[in-house]
Coordinates of C-alpha atoms and ligand atoms in Angstrom, one line a residue:
M1 CA -12.7 -8.5 -16.4
K2 CA -12.8 -5.0 -18.0
Y3 CA -11.8 -1.9 -16.2
I4 CA -13.7 1.4 -16.4
S5 CA -12.4 4.9 -15.5
L6 CA -14.0 6.6 -12.5
N7 CA -14.0 9.8 -14.5
H8 CA -16.2 8.1 -17.0
N9 CA -14.6 9.7 -20.1
S10 CA -12.6 6.7 -21.3
G11 CA -13.9 3.4 -22.5
P12 CA -13.6 0.0 -20.7
T13 CA -10.2 -1.5 -21.0
S14 CA -8.4 -4.8 -20.3
F15 CA -6.5 -5.7 -17.1
K16 CA -3.2 -5.5 -19.1
K17 CA -3.9 -2.0 -20.4
A18 CA -5.0 -0.8 -17.0
V19 CA -1.7 -2.1 -15.5
I20 CA 0.4 -0.5 -18.2
N21 CA -1.5 2.8 -18.2
G22 CA -1.8 3.2 -14.4
L23 CA -4.3 6.0 -14.9
A24 CA -7.0 6.0 -17.6
P25 CA -6.5 8.4 -20.5
D26 CA -9.1 10.8 -18.9
K27 CA -7.0 10.7 -15.7
G28 CA -9.6 8.7 -13.8
L29 CA -8.8 5.7 -11.6
Y30 CA -9.5 2.3 -13.0
F31 CA -12.2 0.3 -11.4
P32 CA -13.5 -3.3 -12.2
Q33 CA -16.5 -3.0 -14.4
E34 CA -18.4 -5.9 -12.8
E35 CA -19.0 -6.8 -9.2
V36 CA -17.4 -10.0 -8.0
K37 CA -19.2 -12.3 -5.6
L38 CA -17.5 -15.3 -4.2
S39 CA -19.6 -18.4 -3.6
K40 CA -20.7 -19.2 0.0
G41 CA -19.1 -22.6 -0.4
F42 CA -15.7 -20.9 -1.1
I43 CA -16.0 -18.5 1.8
E44 CA -16.8 -21.5 4.1
S45 CA -13.8 -23.5 2.8
I46 CA -11.3 -20.7 3.3
K47 CA -10.1 -22.0 6.7
N48 CA -9.2 -25.4 5.1
I49 CA -7.5 -24.5 1.8
D50 CA -3.9 -23.4 1.2
D51 CA -2.9 -19.7 0.9
T52 CA -2.0 -19.9 -2.8
E53 CA -5.3 -21.4 -3.7
I54 CA -7.2 -18.8 -1.7
C55 CA -5.4 -15.9 -3.4
Y56 CA -5.8 -17.5 -6.8
E57 CA -9.6 -17.9 -6.4
I58 CA -9.9 -14.3 -5.5
I59 CA -7.6 -12.6 -8.0
K60 CA -8.5 -14.8 -11.0
E61 CA -11.9 -13.0 -11.2
F62 CA -10.1 -9.7 -11.8
I63 CA -7.6 -11.0 -14.4
G64 CA -9.6 -13.5 -16.4
D65 CA -7.6 -15.3 -19.1
E66 CA -5.1 -12.4 -19.5
I67 CA -2.5 -14.4 -17.4
P68 CA -2.5 -18.2 -17.7
K69 CA -3.2 -20.1 -14.5
N70 CA 0.2 -21.6 -14.0
K71 CA 1.8 -18.1 -14.5
L72 CA -0.7 -16.5 -12.1
I73 CA 0.0 -19.1 -9.4
E74 CA 3.7 -18.3 -9.8
V75 CA 3.1 -14.6 -9.5
I76 CA 1.0 -15.3 -6.3
N77 CA 3.7 -17.4 -4.8
N78 CA 6.3 -14.7 -5.4
T79 CA 4.0 -12.2 -3.9
I80 CA 3.1 -13.9 -0.6
S81 CA 6.5 -15.5 -0.1
F82 CA 6.8 -14.2 3.5
K83 CA 4.9 -14.9 6.7
I84 CA 1.9 -12.9 7.7
P85 CA 1.3 -13.6 11.4
L86 CA -1.8 -12.6 13.4
K87 CA -0.6 -11.9 16.9
K88 CA -2.8 -11.6 20.0
I89 CA -1.9 -8.4 21.8
E90 CA -4.6 -8.3 24.5
K91 CA -8.2 -9.4 25.0
S92 CA -10.0 -9.3 21.6
I93 CA -7.2 -7.4 20.0
Y94 CA -4.9 -8.8 17.3
S95 CA -2.1 -7.3 15.2
L96 CA -1.9 -8.5 11.6
E97 CA 1.8 -8.1 10.9
L98 CA 2.4 -7.2 7.2
F99 CA 6.0 -6.2 7.7
H100 CA 7.9 -9.5 7.2
G101 CA 8.5 -8.9 3.5
P102 CA 11.8 -7.9 1.8
T103 CA 11.5 -4.2 2.6
L104 CA 9.6 -4.6 5.9
A105 CA 6.3 -2.8 4.9
F106 CA 3.0 -4.1 3.5
K107 CA 3.8 -2.3 0.2
D108 CA 6.0 -5.3 -0.7
V109 CA 2.9 -7.3 -1.7
G110 CA 1.5 -4.8 -4.2
A111 CA 4.9 -3.9 -5.6
K112 CA 5.9 -7.5 -6.2
F113 CA 2.6 -8.4 -7.8
M114 CA 2.7 -5.4 -10.1
A115 CA 6.4 -6.1 -11.1
S116 CA 5.5 -9.7 -12.0
C117 CA 2.5 -8.6 -14.1
L118 CA 4.5 -6.0 -16.0
D119 CA 7.2 -8.6 -16.6
I120 CA 4.6 -10.9 -18.2
F121 CA 3.0 -8.1 -20.3
K122 CA 6.1 -6.2 -21.4
D123 CA 6.9 -8.0 -24.6
S124 CA 3.5 -7.4 -26.2
Y125 CA 3.6 -3.8 -25.0
T126 CA 6.7 -2.2 -26.5
S127 CA 10.0 -3.1 -28.0
K128 CA 11.6 -0.2 -26.1
K129 CA 13.2 -0.8 -22.7
I130 CA 10.7 0.0 -20.0
T131 CA 11.5 2.4 -17.2
V132 CA 9.4 2.4 -14.1
L133 CA 9.3 6.0 -12.8
V134 CA 8.1 6.6 -9.3
A135 CA 8.1 9.3 -6.6
T136 CA 8.2 8.2 -3.0
S137 CA 7.6 9.7 0.4
G138 CA 9.4 6.7 1.9
D139 CA 8.1 3.1 1.7
T140 CA 7.0 2.9 -1.9
G141 CA 10.6 3.4 -3.3
G142 CA 12.2 0.5 -1.5
A143 CA 9.3 -1.9 -2.2
V144 CA 9.2 -1.0 -5.9
A145 CA 13.0 -1.3 -6.2
R146 CA 12.9 -4.7 -4.5
G147 CA 9.8 -5.8 -6.5
F148 CA 11.6 -5.4 -9.8
S149 CA 14.8 -7.1 -8.6
D150 CA 14.1 -10.2 -10.7
T151 CA 12.9 -8.4 -13.8
K152 CA 16.3 -7.3 -14.9
D153 CA 15.4 -5.8 -18.2
I154 CA 13.1 -3.3 -16.7
N155 CA 14.8 -0.2 -15.2
V156 CA 13.5 1.6 -12.1
C157 CA 13.9 5.3 -11.4
I158 CA 13.0 6.5 -8.0
L159 CA 12.7 10.2 -6.9
Y160 CA 12.8 10.9 -3.2
P161 CA 12.8 14.1 -1.1
K162 CA 16.2 14.9 0.4
G163 CA 16.3 14.6 4.1
K164 CA 12.6 13.7 4.4
I165 CA 12.9 9.9 4.5
S166 CA 14.3 7.7 7.2
K167 CA 17.9 6.3 7.0
V168 CA 16.7 2.7 6.4
Q169 CA 14.3 3.8 3.7
E170 CA 17.1 5.7 2.0
K171 CA 19.3 2.6 2.1
Q172 CA 16.6 0.5 0.6
I173 CA 16.3 2.9 -2.3
T174 CA 20.0 3.6 -2.9
T175 CA 21.7 0.2 -2.6
N176 CA 20.2 -1.9 -5.3
G177 CA 22.8 -1.8 -8.0
S178 CA 22.5 -0.5 -11.5
Y179 CA 18.9 -1.4 -12.5
V180 CA 17.7 1.2 -9.9
Q181 CA 18.5 4.8 -10.4
A182 CA 18.0 6.6 -7.1
I183 CA 17.4 10.4 -7.5
E184 CA 17.5 12.7 -4.5
V185 CA 15.4 15.8 -5.0
E186 CA 16.1 19.1 -3.3
G187 CA 12.6 19.7 -2.2
D188 CA 9.5 17.9 -0.8
F189 CA 7.5 14.9 -1.9
D190 CA 5.0 17.1 -3.9
L191 CA 7.9 18.4 -6.0
C192 CA 9.0 14.8 -6.7
Q193 CA 5.5 13.9 -7.7
S194 CA 5.1 16.9 -10.0
M195 CA 8.4 16.1 -11.8
V196 CA 7.2 12.5 -12.4
K197 CA 3.9 13.8 -13.8
R198 CA 5.8 16.2 -16.0
A199 CA 7.9 13.4 -17.4
F200 CA 4.8 11.3 -18.3
S201 CA 3.4 14.2 -20.4
D202 CA 6.8 15.1 -22.0
E203 CA 6.6 13.9 -25.6
E204 CA 10.3 14.0 -26.2
V205 CA 10.9 11.7 -23.3
N206 CA 8.1 9.3 -24.3
R207 CA 9.4 9.0 -27.8
K208 CA 12.7 7.7 -26.6
I209 CA 11.8 5.5 -23.6
A210 CA 8.7 3.6 -22.5
L211 CA 7.8 5.1 -19.1
T212 CA 5.5 3.3 -16.7
S213 CA 4.3 4.3 -13.3
A214 CA 4.3 2.1 -10.2
N215 CA 2.0 4.4 -8.3
S216 CA -0.2 2.9 -5.6
I217 CA -3.3 3.6 -7.6
N218 CA -2.3 1.0 -10.2
V219 CA -4.8 -1.9 -10.1
A220 CA -1.9 -4.4 -10.0
R221 CA -0.8 -2.8 -6.7
W222 CA -4.2 -2.2 -5.3
L223 CA -6.0 -5.5 -5.9
P224 CA -3.5 -8.0 -4.4
Q225 CA -3.8 -6.1 -1.1
M226 CA -7.0 -8.1 -0.7
F227 CA -5.0 -11.2 -0.1
Y228 CA -4.1 -10.5 3.5
F229 CA -7.6 -9.8 4.6
F230 CA -8.5 -13.2 3.4
L231 CA -5.4 -14.8 4.9
A232 CA -6.1 -13.1 8.3
Y233 CA -9.7 -14.4 8.2
K234 CA -8.4 -17.9 7.6
K235 CA -6.4 -17.6 10.9
I236 CA -9.3 -16.5 13.1
K237 CA -10.6 -19.4 15.2
N238 CA -14.0 -18.1 16.5
T239 CA -17.2 -16.7 15.0
K240 CA -17.2 -13.3 16.6
R241 CA -17.7 -10.3 14.2
N242 CA -14.4 -9.1 12.6
V243 CA -13.4 -5.5 12.6
F244 CA -10.3 -4.2 10.9
S245 CA -8.5 -1.0 11.8
V246 CA -6.2 0.1 8.9
P247 CA -3.6 2.9 9.3
S248 CA -4.5 4.9 6.2
G249 CA -2.8 7.5 4.0
N250 CA -3.7 7.2 0.4
F251 CA -6.5 4.6 1.3
G252 CA -5.4 1.9 -1.0
N253 CA -5.0 -0.7 1.6
I254 CA -8.3 -0.2 3.4
C255 CA -10.0 0.1 0.0
A256 CA -8.8 -3.4 -0.9
G257 CA -10.2 -4.7 2.4
I258 CA -13.6 -3.1 1.7
L259 CA -13.5 -4.7 -1.8
A260 CA -12.9 -8.1 -0.1
K261 CA -15.9 -7.5 2.1
S262 CA -18.0 -6.6 -0.9
M263 CA -17.1 -9.9 -2.4
G264 CA -18.4 -11.8 0.6
L265 CA -15.6 -11.9 3.1
P266 CA -17.2 -11.8 6.6
I267 CA -15.9 -8.5 7.9
D268 CA -18.3 -6.5 10.0
H269 CA -16.7 -3.0 10.0
F270 CA -13.6 -1.0 9.0
I271 CA -11.8 1.7 10.9
A272 CA -9.8 4.3 8.9
S273 CA -7.1 5.3 11.4
T274 CA -5.2 8.4 10.4
N275 CA -2.7 10.9 11.7
I276 CA -3.7 14.6 11.8
N277 CA -4.1 14.6 8.1
D278 CA -7.7 13.7 8.9
T279 CA -9.8 14.5 5.7
I280 CA -11.6 11.2 5.8
P281 CA -12.5 11.1 9.6
R282 CA -13.9 14.6 9.2
Y283 CA -15.8 13.6 6.0
I284 CA -17.4 10.6 7.8
K285 CA -18.4 12.9 10.6
D286 CA -19.6 16.0 8.8
G287 CA -20.2 14.8 5.2
I288 CA -17.9 17.5 3.9
F289 CA -14.8 16.5 1.8
E290 CA -12.4 19.3 2.5
P291 CA -8.6 18.5 2.4
N292 CA -6.4 20.8 4.4
D293 CA -2.7 21.4 3.6
T294 CA -0.7 18.3 4.2
Q295 CA 1.1 18.3 7.6
A296 CA 4.3 16.4 8.4
T297 CA 4.1 13.8 11.1
I298 CA 6.1 10.9 12.5
S299 CA 3.9 8.5 10.6
N300 CA 5.1 10.0 7.3
A301 CA 3.8 7.3 5.0
M302 CA 0.3 8.6 5.9
D303 CA 1.0 12.3 5.4
V304 CA -1.7 12.6 2.7
S305 CA -4.6 15.0 2.8
D306 CA -6.4 14.2 -0.5
P307 CA -6.3 10.4 -0.6
S308 CA -6.5 9.2 -4.2
N309 CA -8.2 5.9 -3.5
F310 CA -11.1 7.2 -1.5
I311 CA -13.1 7.7 -4.7
R312 CA -12.9 3.9 -5.1
I313 CA -14.5 3.4 -1.7
Q314 CA -17.2 5.8 -2.6
K315 CA -17.8 3.8 -5.8
I316 CA -18.1 0.6 -3.8
F317 CA -20.8 2.2 -1.6
N318 CA -22.6 3.9 -4.6
N319 CA -21.6 7.3 -3.2
D320 CA -24.1 6.8 -0.3
L321 CA -22.7 8.5 2.8
Q322 CA -25.1 6.5 5.1
K323 CA -23.7 3.3 3.7
I324 CA -20.2 4.5 4.1
R325 CA -20.9 5.4 7.8
K326 CA -22.4 2.0 8.4
N327 CA -19.3 0.2 7.2
L328 CA -16.5 2.6 8.0
S329 CA -15.5 4.7 11.0
G330 CA -12.7 7.2 11.1
Y331 CA -10.4 8.4 13.9
S332 CA -7.3 10.6 13.8
F333 CA -4.5 10.9 16.3
N334 CA -1.6 13.4 16.7
D335 CA 2.1 12.6 17.2
Q336 CA 1.9 13.0 21.0
K337 CA -0.8 10.4 21.3
T338 CA 1.1 8.1 18.8
K339 CA 4.3 8.3 20.9
E340 CA 2.5 7.6 24.2
T341 CA 0.9 4.5 22.6
I342 CA 4.2 3.2 21.2
K343 CA 5.7 3.6 24.7
E344 CA 2.7 2.1 26.5
L345 CA 2.5 -1.0 24.2
Y346 CA 6.2 -1.6 24.6
K347 CA 6.1 -1.2 28.4
S348 CA 2.9 -3.1 29.2
K349 CA 2.6 -5.6 26.3
K350 CA 6.2 -6.0 25.3
Y351 CA 5.0 -5.2 21.8
L352 CA 6.9 -2.8 19.6
T353 CA 5.0 -0.9 16.8
C354 CA 6.0 1.6 14.2
P355 CA 4.2 5.0 14.4
H356 CA 1.7 3.9 11.6
S357 CA 0.7 0.7 13.3
A358 CA 0.3 2.5 16.7
I359 CA -2.3 4.7 15.0
G360 CA -4.1 1.5 13.8
Y361 CA -4.1 0.2 17.4
L362 CA -5.4 3.6 18.7
G363 CA -8.3 3.6 16.2
L364 CA -9.3 0.2 17.2
K365 CA -9.3 1.0 20.9
E366 CA -11.4 4.1 20.3
Y367 CA -14.0 2.1 18.3
M368 CA -14.1 -0.7 20.9
V369 CA -15.3 1.8 23.6
N370 CA -18.8 1.2 22.1
D371 CA -18.4 -2.2 20.5
D372 CA -16.1 -4.7 22.2
K373 CA -17.7 -8.1 21.4
I374 CA -15.5 -8.5 18.3
N375 CA -12.3 -9.7 16.9
G376 CA -10.5 -6.4 16.7
I377 CA -7.6 -6.6 14.2
F378 CA -5.3 -3.7 13.6
I379 CA -2.9 -3.8 10.6
S380 CA 0.8 -3.4 11.4
T381 CA 2.0 -1.8 8.2
A382 CA 5.7 -1.5 8.8
H383 CA 8.5 -2.8 11.0
S384 CA 9.7 -0.3 13.7
I385 CA 13.3 -0.5 12.4
K386 CA 12.2 1.6 9.4
F387 CA 11.6 4.4 11.8
K388 CA 14.5 3.6 14.1
D389 CA 15.4 7.1 15.2
V390 CA 11.9 8.1 16.1
V391 CA 11.0 4.8 17.9
E392 CA 14.3 4.5 19.8
D393 CA 13.8 8.0 21.1
I394 CA 10.4 7.1 22.4
I395 CA 11.2 3.8 24.1
N396 CA 14.6 4.8 25.2
S397 CA 16.2 1.6 24.0
E398 CA 17.6 0.1 20.9
V399 CA 15.4 -1.5 18.2
K400 CA 16.7 -4.9 17.3
C401 CA 17.9 -4.8 13.7
P402 CA 16.8 -7.7 11.4
N403 CA 19.6 -9.2 9.4
S404 CA 18.2 -8.1 6.0
I405 CA 18.6 -4.5 7.2
K406 CA 22.0 -5.0 8.8
N407 CA 23.3 -6.0 5.4
I408 CA 22.2 -2.9 3.5
L409 CA 23.2 -0.4 6.3
N410 CA 26.8 -1.1 5.5
R411 CA 26.4 -0.6 1.8
E412 CA 27.4 2.7 0.1
N413 CA 24.5 5.0 -0.9
E414 CA 24.4 5.5 -4.7
H415 CA 22.3 8.3 -5.9
Q416 CA 22.2 11.4 -8.0
S417 CA 21.0 14.8 -6.7
I418 CA 18.8 17.1 -8.7
E419 CA 16.9 20.3 -8.2
G420 CA 14.6 20.7 -11.2
Y421 CA 12.9 18.9 -14.0
D422 CA 15.5 19.6 -16.7
E423 CA 18.0 17.5 -14.8
L424 CA 15.6 14.6 -14.5
K425 CA 14.9 14.8 -18.2
E426 CA 18.6 14.7 -19.0
I427 CA 19.0 11.6 -16.9
L428 CA 16.0 9.8 -18.5
L429 CA 17.1 10.6 -22.0
K430 CA 20.7 9.5 -21.4
R431 CA 19.4 6.1 -20.3
D432 CA 17.9 3.5 -22.5
Ligands
PLP501 C1 1.9 3.4 2.6 C2 1.8 3.2 4.1 C3 0.6 3.4 4.8 C4 -0.7 3.9 4.1 O1 -1.3 3.0 3.2 P1 -2.4 3.5 2.2 O2 -2.7 2.3 1.4 O3 -1.7 4.6 1.4 O4 -3.5 4.0 3.0 C5 0.5 3.1 6.1 N1 1.6 2.7 6.8 C6 2.8 2.4 6.1 C7 4.0 2.0 6.9 C8 2.9 2.7 4.8 O5 4.1 2.5 4.1

């Protein structure tokens, strides 16, 4: 498979190059050059074959012979090494729990897959030591740090905004030992992001070290997110239409689901559920793409007003708004509504969700007012412990802490603090 740039000013490139570059030279997002269609026979057999084989059959079309079969199987097994339960919450409503991975959010899947690909490609890429440089608003940092824990000769450098991520998220970033350099930035996520961008275009830095991004737009993070839509479908026992509600921020996760549908997976409809950063629900309604300033919410991993991946969704639907509307609904919810829902689900269904997942549930309920003869599946993107303070405040009771988190909560935070780009540059140049 070759990858084209959605800015159309860079030529087609290999999977390997697309993974290493992250973004195309013309700053466009990479997109598979050819459409992939799975055979009817394969779709019908999904319910009877094992998870690894399902994932292999899907992803091999996007990688071709760039990773040998036995290696690719190994990568897949490392990526889906945790359980992905589909839990019935109420009549026709299921939660697809993607938070049982090492850092308790769905980003573990993409981060692990990408780390394994880079590990395979690194020797033919550069003789310099690779540093993965990433800015995080919360969940990406921990997932990337953990994803690279077995690829010891790749360094990871994570920038996070001081005081703007949860305590558990901070522990996941700052307690990994020496291969991860955690950098606390005096400022917000946008500042972290702009420093990362500056480092990538800084010639002096790039002469000395090989920088790679682990941004969520990287094809090696985006594509494996298809896995869980297929694995969820495998678990469904009836033939009702399937509708997925995906709590969305940068729209990578939902875009992977839409790609899965375009390949032939029987999904009837998608719901983009957002917080008040509602650019896409407004776009679907009015046809006008008009991002507002980003607003901070309790579902902070979705505080995105100009979602990078939406252009990929437009591409899948040939930029046809009517087609988009036929396949995708969008609803947004404020913090108040989110809190009420967490409380209500906990009280009446004994089901505890994080703020993001609660928004997924809300979007599904809203859609089902007009269409309830379906399997409604909302994606639970993170464990509630990651947002402990917010959630405990809402339910007035303690969130049970998984053992994996208990262990890191007692560890000492190790990080450096910086205010501006010059300090970041100094840190990067010192390290090789
Ligand atoms: C990243 C994240 C999201 C948003 O996912 P996108 O792919 O960016 O739309 C939702 N919930 C949680 C918990 C996340 O970490």
